[in-house]
Amino acid sequence: MEKEKFNIVVFSGDLDKVLAAFILATTAASMNMEVNMFFTFWGLNVLRKKKLTSGKNLLQKMMNFMNKGGADRLPLSKFNMLGIGPAMMKIMMKQAKVPSIEEFIKLAKSLGVKLIACTTTFNFMGFQKDDFIEGIDYFAGAATFLQLAREGRISYFL
């Protein structure tokens, strides 16, 4: 019998939304579902290394200067409070024994969750493959995600 498929588009780069995506992904994977997480736009920051990327032109360089990558640098969607909000959230997560985003990435990978980085967004933002962490299963465009969604039972957009 074929596994049920669960697909998540991770559009947001906000800590709380990314946390929700990983909670759903790891729960679905632990329920023996095939899980694909498609990271696009600001969601790509989750998979980016903590380094400044240069970009190919002035606009890309400006955008990448302001838009620093790294799963530990994500803001909150509400109550960011100049960075105090995410710090408070991380303390609360630790107290509640909720994994960090970096830990969730490792957990997701150990459960067989596929991490996919959107090539369309990747290209126009001026990223290179070496700007990203290890463990990305593949780089693909929207057509690949739509095919996965067509085959899947559940699709979720964050």
C-alpha positions as a LaTeX table, in Angstrom:
\begin{tabular}{lrrr}
\hline
Residue & $x$ (\AA) & $y$ (\AA) & $z$ (\AA) \\
\hline
Met1 & 0.00 & 0.00 & 0.00 \\
Glu2 & 1.32 & 3.42 & $-0.98$ \\
Lys3 & 1.94 & 5.98 & 1.77 \\
Glu4 & $-0.32$ & 9.01 & 2.04 \\
Lys5 & 1.50 & 12.15 & 0.90 \\
Phe6 & 1.59 & 15.42 & 2.83 \\
Asn7 & 3.08 & 18.49 & 1.15 \\
Ile8 & 3.88 & 21.80 & 2.82 \\
Val9 & 4.84 & 25.05 & 1.10 \\
Val10 & 7.01 & 27.01 & 3.53 \\
Phe11 & 6.63 & 30.54 & 2.15 \\
Ser12 & 7.12 & 32.40 & 5.43 \\
Gly13 & 10.42 & 32.97 & 7.15 \\
Asp14 & 8.73 & 33.71 & 10.49 \\
Leu15 & 9.80 & 31.56 & 13.42 \\
Asp16 & 6.28 & 30.76 & 14.61 \\
Lys17 & 5.04 & 29.76 & 11.15 \\
Val18 & 8.14 & 27.68 & 10.39 \\
Leu19 & 7.76 & 26.00 & 13.78 \\
Ala20 & 4.16 & 25.07 & 12.91 \\
Ala21 & 5.32 & 23.66 & 9.56 \\
Phe22 & 7.96 & 21.45 & 11.20 \\
Ile23 & 5.56 & 20.28 & 13.93 \\
Leu24 & 3.09 & 19.18 & 11.25 \\
Ala25 & 5.80 & 17.66 & 9.04 \\
Thr26 & 7.41 & 15.60 & 11.78 \\
Thr27 & 4.04 & 14.49 & 13.16 \\
Ala28 & 2.90 & 13.38 & 9.70 \\
Ala29 & 6.19 & 11.56 & 9.09 \\
Ser30 & 5.88 & 9.78 & 12.45 \\
Met31 & 2.39 & 8.68 & 11.31 \\
Asn32 & 4.09 & 6.98 & 8.34 \\
Met33 & 3.16 & 9.63 & 5.79 \\
Glu34 & 5.46 & 10.73 & 2.97 \\
Val35 & 6.25 & 14.39 & 3.67 \\
Asn36 & 7.65 & 17.01 & 1.29 \\
Met37 & 8.51 & 20.53 & 2.46 \\
Phe38 & 8.88 & 23.04 & $-0.39$ \\
Phe39 & 10.73 & 26.18 & 0.76 \\
Thr40 & 10.20 & 29.33 & $-1.29$ \\
Phe41 & 10.64 & 33.11 & $-0.90$ \\
Trp42 & 11.31 & 33.98 & 2.79 \\
Gly43 & 11.03 & 30.31 & 3.73 \\
Leu44 & 14.39 & 29.77 & 2.00 \\
Asn45 & 16.00 & 31.57 & 4.96 \\
Val46 & 15.35 & 28.45 & 7.05 \\
Leu47 & 17.67 & 26.48 & 4.77 \\
Arg48 & 20.31 & 29.16 & 4.24 \\
Lys49 & 23.66 & 29.11 & 5.98 \\
Lys50 & 24.37 & 31.88 & 8.46 \\
Lys51 & 26.46 & 33.91 & 6.06 \\
Leu52 & 26.02 & 36.96 & 3.91 \\
Thr53 & 25.30 & 36.07 & 0.30 \\
Ser54 & 26.48 & 38.46 & $-2.34$ \\
Gly55 & 23.94 & 38.38 & $-5.16$ \\
Lys56 & 24.65 & 39.05 & $-8.81$ \\
Asn57 & 23.40 & 42.63 & $-9.12$ \\
Leu58 & 22.83 & 45.69 & $-6.92$ \\
Leu59 & 19.21 & 44.86 & $-6.03$ \\
Gln60 & 20.11 & 41.28 & $-5.06$ \\
Lys61 & 23.05 & 42.52 & $-3.00$ \\
Met62 & 20.83 & 45.04 & $-1.17$ \\
Met63 & 18.11 & 42.43 & $-0.56$ \\
Asn64 & 20.59 & 39.84 & 0.70 \\
Phe65 & 22.25 & 42.38 & 3.00 \\
Met66 & 18.89 & 43.06 & 4.69 \\
Asn67 & 17.65 & 39.46 & 4.47 \\
Lys68 & 20.17 & 37.42 & 6.42 \\
Gly69 & 19.80 & 33.66 & 6.36 \\
Gly70 & 19.97 & 31.06 & 9.08 \\
Ala71 & 17.29 & 29.13 & 10.95 \\
Asp72 & 18.31 & 30.79 & 14.22 \\
Arg73 & 17.75 & 34.32 & 12.83 \\
Leu74 & 14.04 & 34.05 & 12.04 \\
Pro75 & 11.75 & 36.84 & 13.31 \\
Leu76 & 8.27 & 36.33 & 14.77 \\
Ser77 & 5.24 & 37.17 & 12.64 \\
Lys78 & 3.77 & 39.14 & 15.58 \\
Phe79 & 5.48 & 40.72 & 18.58 \\
Asn80 & 8.97 & 40.67 & 17.06 \\
Met81 & 9.87 & 43.68 & 19.25 \\
Leu82 & 13.21 & 44.42 & 17.58 \\
Gly83 & 14.36 & 40.84 & 18.09 \\
Ile84 & 13.30 & 40.44 & 21.71 \\
Gly85 & 10.21 & 38.43 & 20.71 \\
Pro86 & 12.12 & 35.58 & 19.04 \\
Ala87 & 14.54 & 35.41 & 21.99 \\
Met88 & 11.59 & 35.11 & 24.40 \\
Met89 & 9.96 & 32.49 & 22.17 \\
Lys90 & 13.16 & 30.42 & 22.09 \\
Ile91 & 13.36 & 30.50 & 25.90 \\
Met92 & 9.72 & 29.41 & 26.13 \\
Met93 & 10.36 & 26.62 & 23.59 \\
Lys94 & 13.36 & 25.40 & 25.58 \\
Gln95 & 11.38 & 25.44 & 28.84 \\
Ala96 & 8.59 & 23.44 & 27.17 \\
Lys97 & 11.17 & 21.05 & 25.65 \\
Val98 & 10.16 & 22.03 & 22.10 \\
Pro99 & 13.05 & 21.54 & 19.65 \\
Ser100 & 14.70 & 24.54 & 17.99 \\
Ile101 & 14.26 & 24.93 & 14.23 \\
Glu102 & 17.77 & 23.51 & 13.70 \\
Glu103 & 16.81 & 20.48 & 15.82 \\
Phe104 & 13.52 & 20.13 & 13.94 \\
Ile105 & 15.44 & 20.06 & 10.64 \\
Lys106 & 17.56 & 17.16 & 11.94 \\
Leu107 & 14.49 & 15.38 & 13.33 \\
Ala108 & 12.60 & 15.85 & 10.06 \\
Lys109 & 15.51 & 14.44 & 8.06 \\
Ser110 & 15.78 & 11.43 & 10.41 \\
Leu111 & 12.07 & 10.75 & 9.82 \\
Gly112 & 12.48 & 10.87 & 6.04 \\
Val113 & 10.96 & 14.31 & 5.39 \\
Lys114 & 12.13 & 15.70 & 2.03 \\
Leu115 & 13.41 & 19.29 & 2.00 \\
Ile116 & 13.05 & 21.01 & $-1.38$ \\
Ala117 & 14.37 & 24.51 & $-2.20$ \\
Cys118 & 12.53 & 26.53 & $-4.87$ \\
Thr119 & 14.83 & 27.25 & $-7.82$ \\
Thr120 & 12.73 & 30.10 & $-9.19$ \\
Thr121 & 13.00 & 32.15 & $-6.00$ \\
Phe122 & 16.55 & 30.94 & $-5.45$ \\
Asn123 & 17.61 & 32.30 & $-8.87$ \\
Phe124 & 16.02 & 35.73 & $-8.80$ \\
Met125 & 17.22 & 36.39 & $-5.23$ \\
Gly126 & 20.78 & 35.65 & $-6.38$ \\
Phe127 & 21.47 & 32.62 & $-4.19$ \\
Gln128 & 23.97 & 29.88 & $-5.00$ \\
Lys129 & 23.68 & 26.24 & $-3.93$ \\
Asp130 & 26.57 & 26.69 & $-1.51$ \\
Asp131 & 24.52 & 29.34 & 0.35 \\
Phe132 & 22.39 & 26.51 & 1.73 \\
Ile133 & 22.81 & 23.99 & 4.53 \\
Glu134 & 23.54 & 20.31 & 3.99 \\
Gly135 & 20.55 & 18.00 & 3.82 \\
Ile136 & 18.43 & 19.61 & 1.12 \\
Asp137 & 17.07 & 16.74 & $-0.92$ \\
Tyr138 & 16.82 & 18.70 & $-4.13$ \\
Phe139 & 16.30 & 22.07 & $-5.79$ \\
Ala140 & 13.16 & 22.29 & $-7.93$ \\
Gly141 & 10.62 & 24.69 & $-9.34$ \\
Ala142 & 6.91 & 25.23 & $-8.84$ \\
Ala143 & 5.97 & 22.56 & $-11.39$ \\
Thr144 & 7.64 & 19.93 & $-9.23$ \\
Phe145 & 5.70 & 21.04 & $-6.17$ \\
Leu146 & 2.44 & 21.09 & $-8.12$ \\
Gln147 & 3.07 & 17.52 & $-9.26$ \\
Leu148 & 3.71 & 16.49 & $-5.65$ \\
Ala149 & 0.53 & 18.31 & $-4.57$ \\
Arg150 & $-1.46$ & 16.60 & $-7.33$ \\
Glu151 & $-0.29$ & 13.21 & $-6.04$ \\
Gly152 & $-0.73$ & 14.13 & $-2.38$ \\
Arg153 & $-3.67$ & 13.83 & $-0.10$ \\
Ile154 & $-2.93$ & 16.93 & 1.99 \\
Ser155 & $-1.22$ & 20.19 & 1.02 \\
Tyr156 & $-0.56$ & 23.05 & 3.39 \\
Phe157 & 0.69 & 26.61 & 2.73 \\
Leu158 & 2.52 & 28.57 & 5.42 \\
\hline
\end{tabular}
